mmCIF file of C-alpha atoms in Angstrom:
data_model
loop_
_atom_site.group_PDB
_atom_site.id
_atom_site.type_symbol
_atom_site.label_atom_id
_atom_site.label_comp_id
_atom_site.label_asym_id
_atom_site.label_seq_id
_atom_site.Cartn_x
_atom_site.Cartn_y
_atom_site.Cartn_z
ATOM 1 C CA MET A 16 -117.737 -140.886 141.934
ATOM 2 C CA ARG A 17 -120.963 -142.918 141.799
ATOM 3 C CA LYS A 18 -122.245 -141.165 144.936
ATOM 4 C CA LEU A 19 -121.421 -137.802 143.346
ATOM 5 C CA ILE A 20 -123.392 -138.712 140.221
ATOM 6 C CA ILE A 21 -126.379 -139.832 142.303
ATOM 7 C CA TRP A 22 -126.205 -136.610 144.335
ATOM 8 C CA ALA A 23 -125.980 -134.523 141.164
ATOM 9 C CA GLY A 24 -128.939 -136.401 139.715
ATOM 10 C CA ALA A 25 -130.976 -135.710 142.850
ATOM 11 C CA LEU A 26 -130.159 -132.019 142.579
ATOM 12 C CA LEU A 27 -131.258 -132.003 138.961
ATOM 13 C CA MET A 28 -134.560 -133.674 139.827
ATOM 14 C CA ALA A 29 -135.141 -131.179 142.633
ATOM 15 C CA ALA A 30 -134.352 -128.268 140.338
ATOM 16 C CA THR A 31 -136.705 -129.641 137.702
ATOM 17 C CA THR A 32 -139.461 -129.912 140.293
ATOM 18 C CA VAL A 33 -138.915 -126.302 141.379
ATOM 19 C CA VAL A 34 -139.002 -125.052 137.790
ATOM 20 C CA SER A 35 -142.155 -127.058 137.120
ATOM 21 C CA ALA A 36 -143.828 -125.659 140.225
ATOM 22 C CA ALA A 37 -142.735 -122.164 139.264
ATOM 23 C CA ASP A 38 -144.386 -122.441 135.850
ATOM 24 C CA ASP A 39 -147.615 -121.242 137.487
ATOM 25 C CA PRO A 40 -147.132 -119.253 140.688
ATOM 26 C CA ARG A 41 -150.871 -119.196 141.371
ATOM 27 C CA GLY A 42 -150.882 -122.556 143.147
ATOM 28 C CA THR A 43 -154.269 -124.258 143.407
ATOM 29 C CA ILE A 44 -156.078 -121.464 141.581
ATOM 30 C CA GLY A 45 -153.759 -121.993 138.630
ATOM 31 C CA GLU A 46 -154.488 -125.732 138.667
ATOM 32 C CA ILE A 47 -158.243 -125.070 138.833
ATOM 33 C CA LEU A 48 -158.147 -122.710 135.868
ATOM 34 C CA LYS A 49 -156.119 -125.174 133.808
ATOM 35 C CA ALA A 50 -158.436 -128.082 134.637
ATOM 36 C CA LYS A 51 -161.564 -125.872 134.228
ATOM 37 C CA LYS A 52 -162.934 -127.527 137.352
ATOM 38 C CA ILE A 53 -162.940 -126.887 141.091
ATOM 39 C CA VAL A 54 -163.496 -129.661 143.657
ATOM 40 C CA ILE A 55 -165.055 -128.692 146.989
ATOM 41 C CA MET A 56 -165.961 -130.990 149.874
ATOM 42 C CA ASN A 57 -168.964 -130.483 152.149
ATOM 43 C CA ASP A 58 -170.750 -132.381 154.877
ATOM 44 C CA LEU A 59 -174.286 -132.305 153.497
ATOM 45 C CA SER A 60 -176.086 -132.745 156.803
ATOM 46 C CA ALA A 61 -176.769 -129.242 158.140
ATOM 47 C CA ALA A 62 -179.674 -127.311 156.612
ATOM 48 C CA PRO A 63 -179.846 -124.517 155.605
ATOM 49 C CA TRP A 64 -176.053 -124.364 155.189
ATOM 50 C CA GLN A 65 -175.288 -127.537 153.259
ATOM 51 C CA PHE A 66 -177.684 -130.440 152.837
ATOM 52 C CA ARG A 67 -179.378 -132.671 150.273
ATOM 53 C CA ASP A 68 -182.650 -131.334 148.891
ATOM 54 C CA ALA A 69 -185.817 -133.368 148.293
ATOM 55 C CA ASN A 70 -184.315 -134.673 145.049
ATOM 56 C CA GLY A 71 -181.008 -135.668 146.644
ATOM 57 C CA ASN A 72 -178.967 -132.781 145.207
ATOM 58 C CA PRO A 73 -176.604 -130.564 147.253
ATOM 59 C CA ALA A 74 -178.200 -127.307 148.392
ATOM 60 C CA GLY A 75 -177.720 -124.585 150.974
ATOM 61 C CA PHE A 76 -176.100 -121.236 151.770
ATOM 62 C CA SER A 77 -172.510 -122.488 151.535
ATOM 63 C CA VAL A 78 -173.343 -124.619 148.471
ATOM 64 C CA ASP A 79 -174.559 -121.459 146.727
ATOM 65 C CA LEU A 80 -171.291 -119.809 147.761
ATOM 66 C CA ASP A 81 -169.424 -122.730 146.201
ATOM 67 C CA ARG A 82 -171.422 -122.288 143.006
ATOM 68 C CA LEU A 83 -170.623 -118.602 143.057
ATOM 69 C CA ILE A 84 -166.888 -119.311 143.426
ATOM 70 C CA ALA A 85 -167.086 -121.598 140.384
ATOM 71 C CA ALA A 86 -169.105 -119.024 138.449
ATOM 72 C CA LYS A 87 -166.579 -116.232 139.115
ATOM 73 C CA LEU A 88 -163.756 -118.542 137.978
ATOM 74 C CA ASP A 89 -165.828 -119.775 134.997
ATOM 75 C CA VAL A 90 -165.125 -123.417 135.820
ATOM 76 C CA ASP A 91 -167.188 -126.512 136.572
ATOM 77 C CA LEU A 92 -167.955 -127.412 140.180
ATOM 78 C CA GLU A 93 -167.580 -130.911 141.569
ATOM 79 C CA MET A 94 -169.112 -131.450 144.996
ATOM 80 C CA ARG A 95 -167.900 -134.252 147.281
ATOM 81 C CA ASN A 96 -169.887 -135.247 150.353
ATOM 82 C CA VAL A 97 -167.870 -136.337 153.417
ATOM 83 C CA GLU A 98 -168.422 -136.448 157.165
ATOM 84 C CA TRP A 99 -167.405 -133.250 158.938
ATOM 85 C CA ALA A 100 -164.301 -134.790 160.523
ATOM 86 C CA GLY A 101 -162.991 -135.589 157.037
ATOM 87 C CA LEU A 102 -163.003 -132.035 155.678
ATOM 88 C CA ILE A 103 -159.577 -130.869 156.853
ATOM 89 C CA PRO A 104 -157.862 -134.208 156.070
ATOM 90 C CA GLY A 105 -159.515 -134.060 152.648
ATOM 91 C CA LEU A 106 -158.075 -130.610 151.993
ATOM 92 C CA LEU A 107 -154.596 -131.531 153.202
ATOM 93 C CA SER A 108 -154.559 -134.689 151.059
ATOM 94 C CA ARG A 109 -155.658 -132.634 147.994
ATOM 95 C CA LYS A 110 -159.030 -134.389 147.672
ATOM 96 C CA SER A 111 -160.606 -130.926 147.925
ATOM 97 C CA ASP A 112 -159.174 -127.796 146.297
ATOM 98 C CA ILE A 113 -160.374 -125.459 149.055
ATOM 99 C CA LEU A 114 -162.664 -125.471 152.092
ATOM 100 C CA ALA A 115 -165.669 -123.237 151.514
ATOM 101 C CA THR A 116 -168.222 -124.378 154.058
ATOM 102 C CA SER A 117 -169.688 -123.419 157.446
ATOM 103 C CA MET A 118 -166.410 -123.937 159.314
ATOM 104 C CA SER A 119 -165.612 -121.985 162.464
ATOM 105 C CA THR A 120 -162.169 -120.414 162.665
ATOM 106 C CA THR A 121 -160.365 -121.865 165.698
ATOM 107 C CA PHE A 122 -156.818 -121.866 167.066
ATOM 108 C CA LYS A 123 -156.573 -125.642 166.632
ATOM 109 C CA ARG A 124 -157.677 -125.584 162.995
ATOM 110 C CA ALA A 125 -155.463 -122.596 162.212
ATOM 111 C CA GLN A 126 -152.464 -124.757 163.105
ATOM 112 C CA GLN A 127 -153.324 -127.064 160.196
ATOM 113 C CA ILE A 128 -154.878 -124.878 157.501
ATOM 114 C CA LEU A 129 -154.772 -121.261 156.332
ATOM 115 C CA PHE A 130 -158.026 -119.406 157.020
ATOM 116 C CA THR A 131 -159.149 -116.352 155.095
ATOM 117 C CA THR A 132 -158.834 -113.089 156.990
ATOM 118 C CA GLY A 133 -162.400 -112.295 156.018
ATOM 119 C CA SER A 134 -165.386 -114.291 157.275
ATOM 120 C CA TRP A 135 -168.753 -114.912 155.666
ATOM 121 C CA TYR A 136 -170.866 -115.477 158.778
ATOM 122 C CA SER A 137 -170.761 -114.650 162.499
ATOM 123 C CA THR A 138 -172.486 -116.937 164.975
ATOM 124 C CA GLY A 139 -171.736 -119.062 168.071
ATOM 125 C CA VAL A 140 -172.382 -122.244 170.040
ATOM 126 C CA VAL A 141 -175.630 -122.631 172.013
ATOM 127 C CA ALA A 142 -177.174 -125.333 174.200
ATOM 128 C CA ILE A 143 -180.258 -126.735 172.481
ATOM 129 C CA VAL A 144 -182.868 -128.434 174.678
ATOM 130 C CA LYS A 145 -186.462 -129.635 174.638
ATOM 131 C CA ALA A 146 -189.032 -126.846 174.946
ATOM 132 C CA GLU A 147 -189.948 -127.796 178.524
ATOM 133 C CA ASP A 148 -186.360 -127.124 179.636
ATOM 134 C CA LYS A 149 -185.966 -123.743 177.945
ATOM 135 C CA ASP A 150 -185.989 -121.714 181.202
ATOM 136 C CA LYS A 151 -182.976 -123.496 182.698
ATOM 137 C CA SER A 152 -179.403 -122.217 182.663
ATOM 138 C CA TRP A 153 -176.831 -123.992 180.520
ATOM 139 C CA GLU A 154 -174.423 -123.747 183.460
ATOM 140 C CA GLU A 155 -176.558 -126.439 185.149
ATOM 141 C CA LEU A 156 -175.398 -128.887 182.489
ATOM 142 C CA ASN A 157 -171.850 -128.846 183.852
ATOM 143 C CA GLN A 158 -172.229 -131.594 186.452
ATOM 144 C CA PRO A 159 -171.847 -135.378 186.684
ATOM 145 C CA GLY A 160 -174.802 -137.264 185.254
ATOM 146 C CA LYS A 161 -175.627 -134.656 182.618
ATOM 147 C CA ARG A 162 -175.223 -135.833 179.019
ATOM 148 C CA LEU A 163 -174.420 -133.581 176.070
ATOM 149 C CA ALA A 164 -174.475 -134.395 172.360
ATOM 150 C CA VAL A 165 -171.953 -132.820 169.997
ATOM 151 C CA LYS A 166 -171.115 -133.335 166.346
ATOM 152 C CA ALA A 167 -167.594 -134.724 165.906
ATOM 153 C CA GLY A 168 -164.987 -132.261 164.675
ATOM 154 C CA THR A 169 -167.066 -129.119 165.279
ATOM 155 C CA ASN A 170 -166.584 -126.071 167.455
ATOM 156 C CA ALA A 171 -169.121 -127.565 169.864
ATOM 157 C CA VAL A 172 -166.516 -130.155 170.896
ATOM 158 C CA ASP A 173 -164.148 -127.415 172.088
ATOM 159 C CA ALA A 174 -166.999 -125.592 173.857
ATOM 160 C CA ALA A 175 -167.945 -128.812 175.659
ATOM 161 C CA LYS A 176 -164.378 -129.320 176.897
ATOM 162 C CA GLN A 177 -164.071 -125.735 178.075
ATOM 163 C CA PHE A 178 -167.457 -125.119 179.693
ATOM 164 C CA PHE A 179 -168.761 -128.598 180.598
ATOM 165 C CA PRO A 180 -165.795 -130.652 181.836
ATOM 166 C CA GLN A 181 -167.913 -132.517 184.418
ATOM 167 C CA ALA A 182 -170.646 -133.603 182.006
ATOM 168 C CA ASP A 183 -170.709 -136.750 179.869
ATOM 169 C CA VAL A 184 -170.074 -135.547 176.308
ATOM 170 C CA GLN A 185 -171.249 -137.900 173.565
ATOM 171 C CA SER A 186 -169.946 -137.444 170.016
ATOM 172 C CA TYR A 187 -172.021 -138.148 166.886
ATOM 173 C CA PRO A 188 -171.060 -138.106 163.184
ATOM 174 C CA ASN A 189 -173.804 -135.699 162.065
ATOM 175 C CA ASP A 190 -176.326 -133.148 163.316
ATOM 176 C CA VAL A 191 -179.405 -135.336 162.856
ATOM 177 C CA ASP A 192 -178.008 -137.954 165.245
ATOM 178 C CA THR A 193 -177.503 -135.310 167.943
ATOM 179 C CA TYR A 194 -181.105 -134.124 167.512
ATOM 180 C CA GLN A 195 -182.453 -137.673 167.690
ATOM 181 C CA ALA A 196 -180.430 -138.297 170.849
ATOM 182 C CA LEU A 197 -182.051 -135.237 172.429
ATOM 183 C CA LYS A 198 -185.513 -136.078 171.159
ATOM 184 C CA THR A 199 -185.399 -139.611 172.602
ATOM 185 C CA GLY A 200 -183.979 -138.476 175.943
ATOM 186 C CA ARG A 201 -180.556 -140.060 175.573
ATOM 187 C CA VAL A 202 -178.954 -136.665 176.244
ATOM 188 C CA ASP A 203 -180.008 -133.564 178.152
ATOM 189 C CA ALA A 204 -178.866 -131.062 175.531
ATOM 190 C CA SER A 205 -177.206 -130.745 172.147
ATOM 191 C CA LEU A 206 -174.421 -128.231 171.714
ATOM 192 C CA ASN A 207 -174.632 -126.782 168.240
ATOM 193 C CA ASP A 208 -174.455 -123.591 166.277
ATOM 194 C CA LEU A 209 -176.985 -120.821 166.770
ATOM 195 C CA ALA A 210 -177.412 -120.887 162.992
ATOM 196 C CA VAL A 211 -179.307 -124.215 163.145
ATOM 197 C CA LEU A 212 -181.806 -123.053 165.762
ATOM 198 C CA GLY A 213 -184.489 -121.967 163.305
ATOM 199 C CA VAL A 214 -184.494 -125.379 161.622
ATOM 200 C CA VAL A 215 -184.516 -127.499 164.786
ATOM 201 C CA LYS A 216 -187.133 -125.314 166.418
ATOM 202 C CA ALA A 217 -189.499 -125.800 163.503
ATOM 203 C CA GLU A 218 -188.801 -129.528 163.091
ATOM 204 C CA TYR A 219 -188.322 -130.683 166.694
ATOM 205 C CA ASP A 220 -189.726 -127.819 168.803
ATOM 206 C CA PHE A 221 -186.316 -127.392 170.439
ATOM 207 C CA GLU A 222 -185.165 -124.172 172.096
ATOM 208 C CA ALA A 223 -181.784 -122.637 172.951
ATOM 209 C CA LEU A 224 -181.025 -121.848 176.572
ATOM 210 C CA SER A 225 -180.596 -118.116 177.112
ATOM 211 C CA GLU A 226 -179.236 -118.056 180.675
ATOM 212 C CA PRO A 227 -176.743 -116.772 181.701
ATOM 213 C CA ARG A 228 -176.462 -115.740 178.032
ATOM 214 C CA GLN A 229 -177.492 -117.398 174.781
ATOM 215 C CA LEU A 230 -174.082 -117.758 173.129
ATOM 216 C CA ILE A 231 -171.751 -120.046 175.045
ATOM 217 C CA THR A 232 -168.931 -119.063 172.683
ATOM 218 C CA ALA A 233 -168.958 -116.697 169.710
ATOM 219 C CA ASP A 234 -167.238 -117.537 166.433
ATOM 220 C CA THR A 235 -166.952 -116.705 162.767
ATOM 221 C CA TRP A 236 -166.944 -118.891 159.659
ATOM 222 C CA GLY A 237 -164.173 -118.597 157.104
ATOM 223 C CA PHE A 238 -162.830 -120.316 154.000
ATOM 224 C CA ALA A 239 -159.492 -122.118 154.095
ATOM 225 C CA VAL A 240 -156.664 -123.391 151.880
ATOM 226 C CA ARG A 241 -153.619 -125.590 152.334
ATOM 227 C CA PRO A 242 -150.585 -124.035 154.102
ATOM 228 C CA GLY A 243 -148.460 -122.067 151.637
ATOM 229 C CA ASP A 244 -151.215 -121.733 149.016
ATOM 230 C CA ILE A 245 -150.955 -117.945 149.210
ATOM 231 C CA TYR A 246 -152.380 -116.949 145.814
ATOM 232 C CA THR A 247 -155.501 -119.059 146.398
ATOM 233 C CA TRP A 248 -155.807 -117.587 149.896
ATOM 234 C CA GLN A 249 -155.550 -114.051 148.488
ATOM 235 C CA TYR A 250 -158.148 -114.858 145.845
ATOM 236 C CA LEU A 251 -160.658 -116.127 148.429
ATOM 237 C CA ASN A 252 -160.116 -113.015 150.570
ATOM 238 C CA PHE A 253 -160.748 -110.930 147.447
ATOM 239 C CA PHE A 254 -163.858 -113.006 146.663
ATOM 240 C CA LEU A 255 -165.349 -112.496 150.140
ATOM 241 C CA ALA A 256 -164.626 -108.763 150.103
ATOM 242 C CA LYS A 257 -166.205 -108.309 146.666
ATOM 243 C CA ILE A 258 -169.422 -110.250 147.366
ATOM 244 C CA GLN A 259 -169.895 -108.147 150.496
ATOM 245 C CA GLU A 260 -169.377 -104.947 148.490
ATOM 246 C CA SER A 261 -171.797 -106.075 145.751
ATOM 247 C CA GLY A 262 -174.591 -107.126 148.117
ATOM 248 C CA GLU A 263 -174.440 -110.741 146.908
ATOM 249 C CA LEU A 264 -173.572 -112.052 150.377
ATOM 250 C CA ASP A 265 -176.440 -110.077 151.931
ATOM 251 C CA ALA A 266 -178.815 -111.466 149.299
ATOM 252 C CA LEU A 267 -177.743 -115.017 150.178
ATOM 253 C CA LYS A 268 -178.261 -114.340 153.881
ATOM 254 C CA LYS A 269 -181.686 -112.851 153.230
ATOM 255 C CA TYR A 270 -182.765 -115.964 151.320
ATOM 256 C CA TRP A 271 -181.158 -118.729 153.404
ATOM 257 C CA VAL A 272 -181.235 -117.248 156.930
ATOM 258 C CA ASP A 273 -183.876 -114.539 157.126
ATOM 259 C CA GLY A 274 -186.420 -116.015 154.723
ATOM 260 C CA GLU A 275 -188.563 -119.162 154.525
ATOM 261 C CA ALA A 276 -188.843 -119.653 150.736
ATOM 262 C CA TRP A 277 -185.856 -122.047 150.664
ATOM 263 C CA LYS A 278 -187.826 -124.670 152.588
ATOM 264 C CA LYS A 279 -190.462 -124.958 149.870
ATOM 265 C CA ASP A 280 -187.890 -124.606 147.094
ATOM 266 C CA PHE A 281 -185.639 -127.403 148.358
ATOM 267 C CA LEU A 282 -187.472 -129.539 150.922
ATOM 268 C CA GLU A 283 -190.626 -130.224 148.913
ATOM 269 C CA LYS A 284 -190.642 -132.278 145.732
ATOM 270 C CA ASN A 285 -192.122 -130.786 142.568
ATOM 271 C CA SER A 286 -193.055 -127.570 144.349
ATOM 272 C CA GLY A 287 -191.550 -125.354 141.655
ATOM 273 C CA VAL A 288 -189.138 -122.506 142.283
ATOM 274 C CA SER A 289 -190.153 -119.369 144.156
ATOM 275 C CA GLU A 290 -189.702 -115.878 142.791
ATOM 276 C CA ASP A 291 -187.219 -115.243 145.593
ATOM 277 C CA ARG A 292 -185.068 -118.110 144.329
ATOM 278 C CA LYS A 293 -185.303 -116.990 140.711
ATOM 279 C CA LYS A 294 -184.196 -113.476 141.644
ATOM 280 C CA LEU A 295 -181.293 -114.784 143.705
ATOM 281 C CA VAL A 296 -180.084 -117.095 140.925
ATOM 282 C CA GLU A 297 -180.255 -114.241 138.431
ATOM 283 C CA LEU A 298 -178.371 -111.871 140.743
ATOM 284 C CA LEU A 299 -175.587 -114.362 141.447
ATOM 285 C CA GLY A 300 -175.335 -115.774 137.944
ATOM 286 C CA ILE A 301 -175.224 -119.350 139.244
ATOM 287 C CA GLY A 302 -178.010 -120.756 137.091
ATOM 288 C CA ALA A 303 -175.595 -122.900 135.083
ATOM 289 C CA TYR A 304 -174.102 -124.578 138.149
ATOM 290 C CA VAL A 305 -175.884 -127.504 139.778
ATOM 291 C CA PRO A 306 -173.213 -129.382 141.770
ATOM 292 C CA GLU A 307 -173.236 -133.119 141.240
ATOM 293 C CA ASN A 308 -170.525 -135.725 141.658
ATOM 294 C CA ASN A 309 -169.669 -135.826 137.948
ATOM 295 C CA GLY A 310 -168.809 -132.107 137.990
ATOM 296 C CA THR A 311 -170.624 -131.327 134.732
ATOM 297 C CA ARG A 312 -172.610 -128.206 134.011
ATOM 298 C CA HIS A 313 -176.385 -128.259 134.025
ATOM 299 C CA THR A 314 -179.180 -125.741 133.740
ATOM 300 C CA LEU A 315 -180.725 -124.929 137.119
ATOM 301 C CA GLN A 316 -184.335 -126.004 137.133
#
């Protein structure tokens, strides 16, 4: 009889949990709207996508996208900075509500998280070298004695395994460390995303090898949610489709990828804000969202 009572009690607890979960079928989006706050993790080490500006605040293309997500939901945004390898574990352990960053969609990652069907950027992995080596072929790097730098947890790791199995692949926690390794001659090349080329070329005079082709592998960047979080997944797909229709995504790309104004706006202290930035902020309606760790709202300066 006692076992029957315990079993009945367990059933009741399970039923109560189901009813509680069913109170709001929207999953994480429902929780965000109730809390009036969304928490998003980023690895703030890859300009112009996500980085710390001259004043130490989060900035970048994907950070603006995070602000825009918060603005459309009319909630506060709390940014959390973690190393790249911690992003997926952070999502799965509910330390981040969603992943909305420059993350490549891969088979391995898709086994852990649910990617949006829509992407927000198309790019690929390239071999970045010193300017004097720019005329070489990246196929020459696949031999014993050659050393390659990759950022841990990125698509470059998979590209290194697939295309450079004979080389010595060295893993680093962030992009800057891979660039410093190349600059000081500790490695022969850094495998990274084509999207960073403009920044590293200007800062380090690095080039991307173009033989036998520039892109070693092509990929797209998507947002992601926890497995089973279907309503949130549908909402992010809707969000990406709508900002493409409205021209907001193109405006972000024009500012952060095609233009140069962001460098003065965010990399120089007390330089003021360019007209390009003012127009973008007005178009997106993100002026009230400056992501800081306390998650409060501020006026964008």
